[in-house]
Amino acid sequence: MSDVRTKYRDSRPESKENHDPSRLDFLYPPRMEMRNWIRSARKKADLTQEQLGEKLGVTKGNVSAWENGRHEPSYAQIQEISVVTKYPMPDSQPGASALATLDSKDVAERVQEMLTETGMDAAAFAAKVEIPLERVESWLKGAAISIVEAVAIQNVFGYNSAWVLARVGEKKAAIQYNDEYRPKALGKRKALAVVGMAQLGDNGFWAEVEYPVGHGDGYIDWPTTDPDAYAIECSGESMRPRIKHGEFVIIEPNHPFQPGDEVLVKSKDGRVMIKELAYKAAGRYTLLSVNETHGRITLEETEIDKIHYVAGIAKPSMWRPD
């Protein structure tokens, strides 16, 4: 490829091929061919330099500079020229590998593949990507996809832009998350009374809740909007590393809970446990321990005194005596 490199545009560094892991280097046509190709495409479409410039959103001077070899269009502009003039894209070097050939049939196949996988027709696909329907219809006829369009498709549908352009690399790009920012109000900090102790396992040890809400064995400062929130000291290792011995859990009794949440469960026989709620079915609660050495336990609804939502975990250093 050393003989090919010398024919590329002067502005591209000699080591370009060593820094092009996507293998899209072939997309940039040789300099001497480019000005002739632009002139031929324009004349074939019976356009003046000014008319071509208007269709591309550039000035007549830009087109003139391209045709005189003083400047070169971007690859996206080359594709636009091909679409506007209906003139074939300039070929890569003779003898280049099949990978380095932009095949119009393959373009149409890739676009149809995306339409099938997304379950959309051309109109819906175009609307989602926010491009004219005519562009998608032209792709289905083999017209080239611009880099800007390929990036837009990647951002909307997750298809790798290199794959969209030339079936290079993985079909799907790395997942990017753009979740809506919806902060949850934490409420004002309150002094939550530590009202008792909860055994983290179900191995015979338990402790009653000893103090009424608002009074207890010291306090934990915690932001909450639940007026009845309280704290429980935890003993045992069954939820380690999620909850460690000596830490405190913050309980919000007025907060709804669902499967997957951690909950404080007090049974009618006096046991107080912190468990993960697996599910409720047929009047039974199935509870899990994070530590796999402790199995699940199932309690009848009639055996349970109360279940409260665990809102957070506080370190021992957050405890204060009064």
PDB file of N, CA, C and O in Angstrom, residues 183-251:
ATOM      1  N   PRO A 183     -33.717  13.844  39.357  1.00  0.00           N
ATOM      2  CA  PRO A 183     -33.280  13.733  40.747  1.00  0.00           C
ATOM      3  C   PRO A 183     -34.461  13.551  41.691  1.00  0.00           C
ATOM      4  O   PRO A 183     -35.542  14.093  41.479  1.00  0.00           O
ATOM      5  N   LYS A 184     -34.243  12.773  42.732  1.00  0.00           N
ATOM      6  CA  LYS A 184     -35.276  12.530  43.733  1.00  0.00           C
ATOM      7  C   LYS A 184     -35.005  13.400  44.955  1.00  0.00           C
ATOM      8  O   LYS A 184     -33.889  13.445  45.450  1.00  0.00           O
ATOM      9  N   ALA A 185     -36.032  14.080  45.383  1.00  0.00           N
ATOM     10  CA  ALA A 185     -35.879  14.933  46.555  1.00  0.00           C
ATOM     11  C   ALA A 185     -35.589  14.070  47.783  1.00  0.00           C
ATOM     12  O   ALA A 185     -36.272  13.079  48.037  1.00  0.00           O
ATOM     13  N   LEU A 186     -34.559  14.425  48.525  1.00  0.00           N
ATOM     14  CA  LEU A 186     -34.172  13.639  49.689  1.00  0.00           C
ATOM     15  C   LEU A 186     -34.854  14.105  50.975  1.00  0.00           C
ATOM     16  O   LEU A 186     -34.951  13.363  51.934  1.00  0.00           O
ATOM     17  N   GLY A 187     -35.326  15.304  50.967  1.00  0.00           N
ATOM     18  CA  GLY A 187     -35.951  15.818  52.180  1.00  0.00           C
ATOM     19  C   GLY A 187     -34.922  16.397  53.139  1.00  0.00           C
ATOM     20  O   GLY A 187     -33.708  16.305  52.938  1.00  0.00           O
ATOM     21  N   LYS A 188     -35.396  16.993  54.204  1.00  0.00           N
ATOM     22  CA  LYS A 188     -34.513  17.593  55.196  1.00  0.00           C
ATOM     23  C   LYS A 188     -33.931  16.513  56.107  1.00  0.00           C
ATOM     24  O   LYS A 188     -34.542  15.487  56.360  1.00  0.00           O
ATOM     25  N   ARG A 189     -32.737  16.773  56.586  1.00  0.00           N
ATOM     26  CA  ARG A 189     -32.109  15.826  57.510  1.00  0.00           C
ATOM     27  C   ARG A 189     -32.852  15.827  58.840  1.00  0.00           C
ATOM     28  O   ARG A 189     -33.254  16.875  59.344  1.00  0.00           O
ATOM     29  N   LYS A 190     -33.034  14.640  59.356  1.00  0.00           N
ATOM     30  CA  LYS A 190     -33.742  14.491  60.623  1.00  0.00           C
ATOM     31  C   LYS A 190     -32.938  13.574  61.529  1.00  0.00           C
ATOM     32  O   LYS A 190     -32.161  12.738  61.059  1.00  0.00           O
ATOM     33  N   ALA A 191     -33.132  13.719  62.805  1.00  0.00           N
ATOM     34  CA  ALA A 191     -32.508  12.822  63.770  1.00  0.00           C
ATOM     35  C   ALA A 191     -33.441  11.633  63.963  1.00  0.00           C
ATOM     36  O   ALA A 191     -34.501  11.750  64.577  1.00  0.00           O
ATOM     37  N   LEU A 192     -33.066  10.493  63.390  1.00  0.00           N
ATOM     38  CA  LEU A 192     -33.900   9.301  63.460  1.00  0.00           C
ATOM     39  C   LEU A 192     -33.468   8.446  64.652  1.00  0.00           C
ATOM     40  O   LEU A 192     -32.298   8.065  64.765  1.00  0.00           O
ATOM     41  N   ALA A 193     -34.410   8.127  65.495  1.00  0.00           N
ATOM     42  CA  ALA A 193     -34.100   7.325  66.683  1.00  0.00           C
ATOM     43  C   ALA A 193     -33.773   5.890  66.293  1.00  0.00           C
ATOM     44  O   ALA A 193     -34.405   5.302  65.418  1.00  0.00           O
ATOM     45  N   VAL A 194     -32.742   5.339  66.918  1.00  0.00           N
ATOM     46  CA  VAL A 194     -32.415   3.922  66.764  1.00  0.00           C
ATOM     47  C   VAL A 194     -33.307   3.165  67.733  1.00  0.00           C
ATOM     48  O   VAL A 194     -33.110   3.205  68.952  1.00  0.00           O
ATOM     49  N   VAL A 195     -34.322   2.481  67.211  1.00  0.00           N
ATOM     50  CA  VAL A 195     -35.363   1.933  68.086  1.00  0.00           C
ATOM     51  C   VAL A 195     -35.158   0.465  68.430  1.00  0.00           C
ATOM     52  O   VAL A 195     -35.944  -0.110  69.186  1.00  0.00           O
ATOM     53  N   GLY A 196     -34.133  -0.168  67.874  1.00  0.00           N
ATOM     54  CA  GLY A 196     -33.936  -1.572  68.212  1.00  0.00           C
ATOM     55  C   GLY A 196     -32.860  -2.204  67.359  1.00  0.00           C
ATOM     56  O   GLY A 196     -32.071  -1.528  66.704  1.00  0.00           O
ATOM     57  N   MET A 197     -32.835  -3.535  67.357  1.00  0.00           N
ATOM     58  CA  MET A 197     -31.801  -4.282  66.652  1.00  0.00           C
ATOM     59  C   MET A 197     -32.460  -5.339  65.773  1.00  0.00           C
ATOM     60  O   MET A 197     -33.494  -5.909  66.143  1.00  0.00           O
ATOM     61  N   ALA A 198     -31.870  -5.581  64.609  1.00  0.00           N
ATOM     62  CA  ALA A 198     -32.364  -6.617  63.710  1.00  0.00           C
ATOM     63  C   ALA A 198     -31.270  -7.610  63.429  1.00  0.00           C
ATOM     64  O   ALA A 198     -30.137  -7.232  63.107  1.00  0.00           O
ATOM     65  N   GLN A 199     -31.576  -8.896  63.566  1.00  0.00           N
ATOM     66  CA  GLN A 199     -30.617  -9.949  63.218  1.00  0.00           C
ATOM     67  C   GLN A 199     -30.660 -10.130  61.698  1.00  0.00           C
ATOM     68  O   GLN A 199     -31.739 -10.235  61.108  1.00  0.00           O
ATOM     69  N   LEU A 200     -29.487 -10.167  61.052  1.00  0.00           N
ATOM     70  CA  LEU A 200     -29.449 -10.250  59.603  1.00  0.00           C
ATOM     71  C   LEU A 200     -29.718 -11.654  59.089  1.00  0.00           C
ATOM     72  O   LEU A 200     -29.993 -11.853  57.923  1.00  0.00           O
ATOM     73  N   GLY A 201     -29.606 -12.647  59.931  1.00  0.00           N
ATOM     74  CA  GLY A 201     -29.916 -14.004  59.497  1.00  0.00           C
ATOM     75  C   GLY A 201     -31.169 -14.503  60.183  1.00  0.00           C
ATOM     76  O   GLY A 201     -31.824 -13.807  60.944  1.00  0.00           O
ATOM     77  N   ASP A 202     -31.495 -15.759  59.930  1.00  0.00           N
ATOM     78  CA  ASP A 202     -32.652 -16.347  60.573  1.00  0.00           C
ATOM     79  C   ASP A 202     -32.187 -17.595  61.316  1.00  0.00           C
ATOM     80  O   ASP A 202     -32.632 -18.702  61.070  1.00  0.00           O
ATOM     81  N   ASN A 203     -31.227 -17.393  62.191  1.00  0.00           N
ATOM     82  CA  ASN A 203     -30.597 -18.541  62.846  1.00  0.00           C
ATOM     83  C   ASN A 203     -30.847 -18.552  64.351  1.00  0.00           C
ATOM     84  O   ASN A 203     -29.996 -18.938  65.136  1.00  0.00           O
ATOM     85  N   GLY A 204     -32.004 -18.088  64.731  1.00  0.00           N
ATOM     86  CA  GLY A 204     -32.388 -18.261  66.124  1.00  0.00           C
ATOM     87  C   GLY A 204     -32.255 -17.040  67.002  1.00  0.00           C
ATOM     88  O   GLY A 204     -32.729 -17.039  68.124  1.00  0.00           O
ATOM     89  N   PHE A 205     -31.601 -15.994  66.509  1.00  0.00           N
ATOM     90  CA  PHE A 205     -31.434 -14.796  67.336  1.00  0.00           C
ATOM     91  C   PHE A 205     -32.319 -13.684  66.808  1.00  0.00           C
ATOM     92  O   PHE A 205     -32.399 -13.453  65.625  1.00  0.00           O
ATOM     93  N   TRP A 206     -33.003 -13.019  67.680  1.00  0.00           N
ATOM     94  CA  TRP A 206     -33.796 -11.879  67.283  1.00  0.00           C
ATOM     95  C   TRP A 206     -33.913 -10.910  68.445  1.00  0.00           C
ATOM     96  O   TRP A 206     -33.564 -11.239  69.576  1.00  0.00           O
ATOM     97  N   ALA A 207     -34.393  -9.731  68.155  1.00  0.00           N
ATOM     98  CA  ALA A 207     -34.605  -8.750  69.224  1.00  0.00           C
ATOM     99  C   ALA A 207     -35.856  -7.963  68.917  1.00  0.00           C
ATOM    100  O   ALA A 207     -36.106  -7.597  67.769  1.00  0.00           O
ATOM    101  N   GLU A 208     -36.642  -7.727  69.912  1.00  0.00           N
ATOM    102  CA  GLU A 208     -37.828  -6.910  69.739  1.00  0.00           C
ATOM    103  C   GLU A 208     -37.434  -5.458  69.463  1.00  0.00           C
ATOM    104  O   GLU A 208     -36.374  -4.994  69.879  1.00  0.00           O
ATOM    105  N   VAL A 209     -38.292  -4.737  68.757  1.00  0.00           N
ATOM    106  CA  VAL A 209     -38.138  -3.294  68.682  1.00  0.00           C
ATOM    107  C   VAL A 209     -38.438  -2.752  70.069  1.00  0.00           C
ATOM    108  O   VAL A 209     -39.513  -2.975  70.615  1.00  0.00           O
ATOM    109  N   GLU A 210     -37.474  -2.053  70.642  1.00  0.00           N
ATOM    110  CA  GLU A 210     -37.545  -1.757  72.080  1.00  0.00           C
ATOM    111  C   GLU A 210     -38.105  -0.388  72.403  1.00  0.00           C
ATOM    112  O   GLU A 210     -38.562  -0.155  73.521  1.00  0.00           O
ATOM    113  N   TYR A 211     -38.049   0.559  71.459  1.00  0.00           N
ATOM    114  CA  TYR A 211     -38.441   1.922  71.781  1.00  0.00           C
ATOM    115  C   TYR A 211     -39.493   2.400  70.779  1.00  0.00           C
ATOM    116  O   TYR A 211     -39.486   2.010  69.614  1.00  0.00           O
ATOM    117  N   PRO A 212     -40.348   3.270  71.186  1.00  0.00           N
ATOM    118  CA  PRO A 212     -41.299   3.855  70.244  1.00  0.00           C
ATOM    119  C   PRO A 212     -40.585   4.804  69.283  1.00  0.00           C
ATOM    120  O   PRO A 212     -39.509   5.322  69.602  1.00  0.00           O
ATOM    121  N   VAL A 213     -41.187   5.020  68.120  1.00  0.00           N
ATOM    122  CA  VAL A 213     -40.594   5.922  67.125  1.00  0.00           C
ATOM    123  C   VAL A 213     -40.416   7.307  67.729  1.00  0.00           C
ATOM    124  O   VAL A 213     -41.319   7.848  68.379  1.00  0.00           O
ATOM    125  N   GLY A 214     -39.260   7.889  67.530  1.00  0.00           N
ATOM    126  CA  GLY A 214     -38.948   9.199  68.093  1.00  0.00           C
ATOM    127  C   GLY A 214     -38.107   9.119  69.335  1.00  0.00           C
ATOM    128  O   GLY A 214     -37.567  10.113  69.797  1.00  0.00           O
ATOM    129  N   HIS A 215     -38.013   7.914  69.897  1.00  0.00           N
ATOM    130  CA  HIS A 215     -37.195   7.703  71.094  1.00  0.00           C
ATOM    131  C   HIS A 215     -36.396   6.430  70.872  1.00  0.00           C
ATOM    132  O   HIS A 215     -36.861   5.487  70.240  1.00  0.00           O
ATOM    133  N   GLY A 216     -35.172   6.390  71.424  1.00  0.00           N
ATOM    134  CA  GLY A 216     -34.406   5.170  71.244  1.00  0.00           C
ATOM    135  C   GLY A 216     -33.018   5.257  71.809  1.00  0.00           C
ATOM    136  O   GLY A 216     -32.686   6.146  72.585  1.00  0.00           O
ATOM    137  N   ASP A 217     -32.202   4.313  71.335  1.00  0.00           N
ATOM    138  CA  ASP A 217     -30.826   4.198  71.798  1.00  0.00           C
ATOM    139  C   ASP A 217     -29.920   4.997  70.870  1.00  0.00           C
ATOM    140  O   ASP A 217     -29.211   4.443  70.038  1.00  0.00           O
ATOM    141  N   GLY A 218     -29.976   6.311  70.980  1.00  0.00           N
ATOM    142  CA  GLY A 218     -29.181   7.169  70.121  1.00  0.00           C
ATOM    143  C   GLY A 218     -29.920   7.507  68.834  1.00  0.00           C
ATOM    144  O   GLY A 218     -31.077   7.116  68.616  1.00  0.00           O
ATOM    145  N   TYR A 219     -29.212   8.228  67.949  1.00  0.00           N
ATOM    146  CA  TYR A 219     -29.858   8.758  66.757  1.00  0.00           C
ATOM    147  C   TYR A 219     -28.924   8.667  65.545  1.00  0.00           C
ATOM    148  O   TYR A 219     -27.702   8.605  65.678  1.00  0.00           O
ATOM    149  N   ILE A 220     -29.532   8.679  64.360  1.00  0.00           N
ATOM    150  CA  ILE A 220     -28.825   8.758  63.071  1.00  0.00           C
ATOM    151  C   ILE A 220     -29.384   9.959  62.317  1.00  0.00           C
ATOM    152  O   ILE A 220     -30.606  10.081  62.148  1.00  0.00           O
ATOM    153  N   ASP A 221     -28.504  10.856  61.874  1.00  0.00           N
ATOM    154  CA  ASP A 221     -28.949  11.988  61.046  1.00  0.00           C
ATOM    155  C   ASP A 221     -29.125  11.495  59.610  1.00  0.00           C
ATOM    156  O   ASP A 221     -28.181  10.952  59.016  1.00  0.00           O
ATOM    157  N   TRP A 222     -30.318  11.708  59.049  1.00  0.00           N
ATOM    158  CA  TRP A 222     -30.587  11.156  57.719  1.00  0.00           C
ATOM    159  C   TRP A 222     -31.636  11.998  56.995  1.00  0.00           C
ATOM    160  O   TRP A 222     -32.612  12.436  57.617  1.00  0.00           O
ATOM    161  N   PRO A 223     -31.463  12.242  55.685  1.00  0.00           N
ATOM    162  CA  PRO A 223     -32.482  12.991  54.941  1.00  0.00           C
ATOM    163  C   PRO A 223     -33.665  12.087  54.584  1.00  0.00           C
ATOM    164  O   PRO A 223     -33.498  11.037  53.968  1.00  0.00           O
ATOM    165  N   THR A 224     -34.846  12.469  54.958  1.00  0.00           N
ATOM    166  CA  THR A 224     -36.037  11.676  54.658  1.00  0.00           C
ATOM    167  C   THR A 224     -37.269  12.557  54.672  1.00  0.00           C
ATOM    168  O   THR A 224     -37.306  13.586  55.349  1.00  0.00           O
ATOM    169  N   THR A 225     -38.259  12.145  53.912  1.00  0.00           N
ATOM    170  CA  THR A 225     -39.538  12.857  53.911  1.00  0.00           C
ATOM    171  C   THR A 225     -40.606  12.084  54.678  1.00  0.00           C
ATOM    172  O   THR A 225     -41.732  12.543  54.798  1.00  0.00           O
ATOM    173  N   ASP A 226     -40.246  10.891  55.188  1.00  0.00           N
ATOM    174  CA  ASP A 226     -41.206  10.082  55.925  1.00  0.00           C
ATOM    175  C   ASP A 226     -41.213  10.526  57.391  1.00  0.00           C
ATOM    176  O   ASP A 226     -40.201  10.396  58.095  1.00  0.00           O
ATOM    177  N   PRO A 227     -42.330  11.025  57.890  1.00  0.00           N
ATOM    178  CA  PRO A 227     -42.370  11.516  59.274  1.00  0.00           C
ATOM    179  C   PRO A 227     -42.210  10.404  60.298  1.00  0.00           C
ATOM    180  O   PRO A 227     -41.888  10.675  61.458  1.00  0.00           O
ATOM    181  N   ASP A 228     -42.416   9.157  59.905  1.00  0.00           N
ATOM    182  CA  ASP A 228     -42.326   8.042  60.840  1.00  0.00           C
ATOM    183  C   ASP A 228     -41.044   7.234  60.664  1.00  0.00           C
ATOM    184  O   ASP A 228     -40.939   6.109  61.186  1.00  0.00           O
ATOM    185  N   ALA A 229     -40.076   7.762  59.926  1.00  0.00           N
ATOM    186  CA  ALA A 229     -38.837   7.027  59.676  1.00  0.00           C
ATOM    187  C   ALA A 229     -38.081   6.769  60.978  1.00  0.00           C
ATOM    188  O   ALA A 229     -38.143   7.563  61.917  1.00  0.00           O
ATOM    189  N   TYR A 230     -37.363   5.647  61.015  1.00  0.00           N
ATOM    190  CA  TYR A 230     -36.560   5.309  62.189  1.00  0.00           C
ATOM    191  C   TYR A 230     -35.358   4.488  61.736  1.00  0.00           C
ATOM    192  O   TYR A 230     -35.224   4.137  60.550  1.00  0.00           O
ATOM    193  N   ALA A 231     -34.466   4.184  62.673  1.00  0.00           N
ATOM    194  CA  ALA A 231     -33.257   3.424  62.358  1.00  0.00           C
ATOM    195  C   ALA A 231     -33.213   2.146  63.185  1.00  0.00           C
ATOM    196  O   ALA A 231     -33.741   2.097  64.297  1.00  0.00           O
ATOM    197  N   ILE A 232     -32.575   1.125  62.608  1.00  0.00           N
ATOM    198  CA  ILE A 232     -32.403  -0.162  63.286  1.00  0.00           C
ATOM    199  C   ILE A 232     -30.924  -0.537  63.201  1.00  0.00           C
ATOM    200  O   ILE A 232     -30.308  -0.445  62.129  1.00  0.00           O
ATOM    201  N   GLU A 233     -30.346  -0.956  64.294  1.00  0.00           N
ATOM    202  CA  GLU A 233     -28.970  -1.456  64.267  1.00  0.00           C
ATOM    203  C   GLU A 233     -28.986  -2.911  63.808  1.00  0.00           C
ATOM    204  O   GLU A 233     -29.874  -3.684  64.189  1.00  0.00           O
ATOM    205  N   CYS A 234     -28.007  -3.271  62.957  1.00  0.00           N
ATOM    206  CA  CYS A 234     -27.981  -4.615  62.392  1.00  0.00           C
ATOM    207  C   CYS A 234     -26.880  -5.463  63.028  1.00  0.00           C
ATOM    208  O   CYS A 234     -25.771  -4.986  63.279  1.00  0.00           O
ATOM    209  N   SER A 235     -27.206  -6.722  63.249  1.00  0.00           N
ATOM    210  CA  SER A 235     -26.260  -7.662  63.830  1.00  0.00           C
ATOM    211  C   SER A 235     -26.195  -8.900  62.948  1.00  0.00           C
ATOM    212  O   SER A 235     -27.215  -9.363  62.447  1.00  0.00           O
ATOM    213  N   GLY A 236     -24.987  -9.425  62.726  1.00  0.00           N
ATOM    214  CA  GLY A 236     -24.856 -10.622  61.905  1.00  0.00           C
ATOM    215  C   GLY A 236     -24.213 -10.332  60.562  1.00  0.00           C
ATOM    216  O   GLY A 236     -23.935  -9.183  60.214  1.00  0.00           O
ATOM    217  N   GLU A 237     -23.952 -11.388  59.806  1.00  0.00           N
ATOM    218  CA  GLU A 237     -23.192 -11.267  58.564  1.00  0.00           C
ATOM    219  C   GLU A 237     -23.951 -11.755  57.333  1.00  0.00           C
ATOM    220  O   GLU A 237     -23.386 -11.859  56.260  1.00  0.00           O
ATOM    221  N   SER A 238     -25.250 -12.070  57.465  1.00  0.00           N
ATOM    222  CA  SER A 238     -25.926 -12.737  56.359  1.00  0.00           C
ATOM    223  C   SER A 238     -26.153 -11.844  55.143  1.00  0.00           C
ATOM    224  O   SER A 238     -26.437 -12.340  54.066  1.00  0.00           O
ATOM    225  N   MET A 239     -26.050 -10.507  55.296  1.00  0.00           N
ATOM    226  CA  MET A 239     -26.191  -9.628  54.138  1.00  0.00           C
ATOM    227  C   MET A 239     -24.883  -8.948  53.774  1.00  0.00           C
ATOM    228  O   MET A 239     -24.856  -8.012  52.984  1.00  0.00           O
ATOM    229  N   ARG A 240     -23.789  -9.433  54.322  1.00  0.00           N
ATOM    230  CA  ARG A 240     -22.485  -8.905  53.960  1.00  0.00           C
ATOM    231  C   ARG A 240     -22.177  -9.316  52.521  1.00  0.00           C
ATOM    232  O   ARG A 240     -22.458 -10.448  52.135  1.00  0.00           O
ATOM    233  N   PRO A 241     -21.642  -8.445  51.671  1.00  0.00           N
ATOM    234  CA  PRO A 241     -21.108  -7.110  51.986  1.00  0.00           C
ATOM    235  C   PRO A 241     -22.125  -5.976  51.871  1.00  0.00           C
ATOM    236  O   PRO A 241     -21.770  -4.835  52.047  1.00  0.00           O
ATOM    237  N   ARG A 242     -23.381  -6.302  51.510  1.00  0.00           N
ATOM    238  CA  ARG A 242     -24.374  -5.239  51.349  1.00  0.00           C
ATOM    239  C   ARG A 242     -24.589  -4.501  52.665  1.00  0.00           C
ATOM    240  O   ARG A 242     -24.593  -3.283  52.719  1.00  0.00           O
ATOM    241  N   ILE A 243     -24.836  -5.239  53.738  1.00  0.00           N
ATOM    242  CA  ILE A 243     -24.986  -4.644  55.058  1.00  0.00           C
ATOM    243  C   ILE A 243     -24.047  -5.373  56.007  1.00  0.00           C
ATOM    244  O   ILE A 243     -24.074  -6.601  56.089  1.00  0.00           O
ATOM    245  N   LYS A 244     -23.226  -4.621  56.709  1.00  0.00           N
ATOM    246  CA  LYS A 244     -22.233  -5.213  57.610  1.00  0.00           C
ATOM    247  C   LYS A 244     -22.714  -5.137  59.056  1.00  0.00           C
ATOM    248  O   LYS A 244     -23.546  -4.293  59.422  1.00  0.00           O
ATOM    249  N   HIS A 245     -22.159  -6.031  59.848  1.00  0.00           N
ATOM    250  CA  HIS A 245     -22.461  -6.055  61.277  1.00  0.00           C
ATOM    251  C   HIS A 245     -22.154  -4.686  61.900  1.00  0.00           C
ATOM    252  O   HIS A 245     -21.103  -4.092  61.670  1.00  0.00           O
ATOM    253  N   GLY A 246     -23.088  -4.159  62.678  1.00  0.00           N
ATOM    254  CA  GLY A 246     -22.890  -2.885  63.352  1.00  0.00           C
ATOM    255  C   GLY A 246     -23.385  -1.689  62.574  1.00  0.00           C
ATOM    256  O   GLY A 246     -23.410  -0.575  63.105  1.00  0.00           O
ATOM    257  N   GLU A 247     -23.768  -1.866  61.310  1.00  0.00           N
ATOM    258  CA  GLU A 247     -24.311  -0.748  60.543  1.00  0.00           C
ATOM    259  C   GLU A 247     -25.786  -0.564  60.884  1.00  0.00           C
ATOM    260  O   GLU A 247     -26.411  -1.410  61.556  1.00  0.00           O
ATOM    261  N   PHE A 248     -26.342   0.548  60.411  1.00  0.00           N
ATOM    262  CA  PHE A 248     -27.733   0.869  60.698  1.00  0.00           C
ATOM    263  C   PHE A 248     -28.512   0.943  59.388  1.00  0.00           C
ATOM    264  O   PHE A 248     -28.001   1.453  58.380  1.00  0.00           O
ATOM    265  N   VAL A 249     -29.727   0.452  59.395  1.00  0.00           N
ATOM    266  CA  VAL A 249     -30.595   0.620  58.236  1.00  0.00           C
ATOM    267  C   VAL A 249     -31.649   1.660  58.567  1.00  0.00           C
ATOM    268  O   VAL A 249     -32.132   1.754  59.717  1.00  0.00           O
ATOM    269  N   ILE A 250     -31.974   2.453  57.560  1.00  0.00           N
ATOM    270  CA  ILE A 250     -32.988   3.493  57.723  1.00  0.00           C
ATOM    271  C   ILE A 250     -34.306   2.931  57.203  1.00  0.00           C
ATOM    272  O   ILE A 250     -34.393   2.468  56.057  1.00  0.00           O
ATOM    273  N   ILE A 251     -35.314   2.982  58.015  1.00  0.00           N
ATOM    274  CA  ILE A 251     -36.608   2.392  57.678  1.00  0.00           C
ATOM    275  C   ILE A 251     -37.638   3.498  57.444  1.00  0.00           C
ATOM    276  O   ILE A 251     -37.771   4.415  58.257  1.00  0.00           O
TER     277      ILE A 251
END
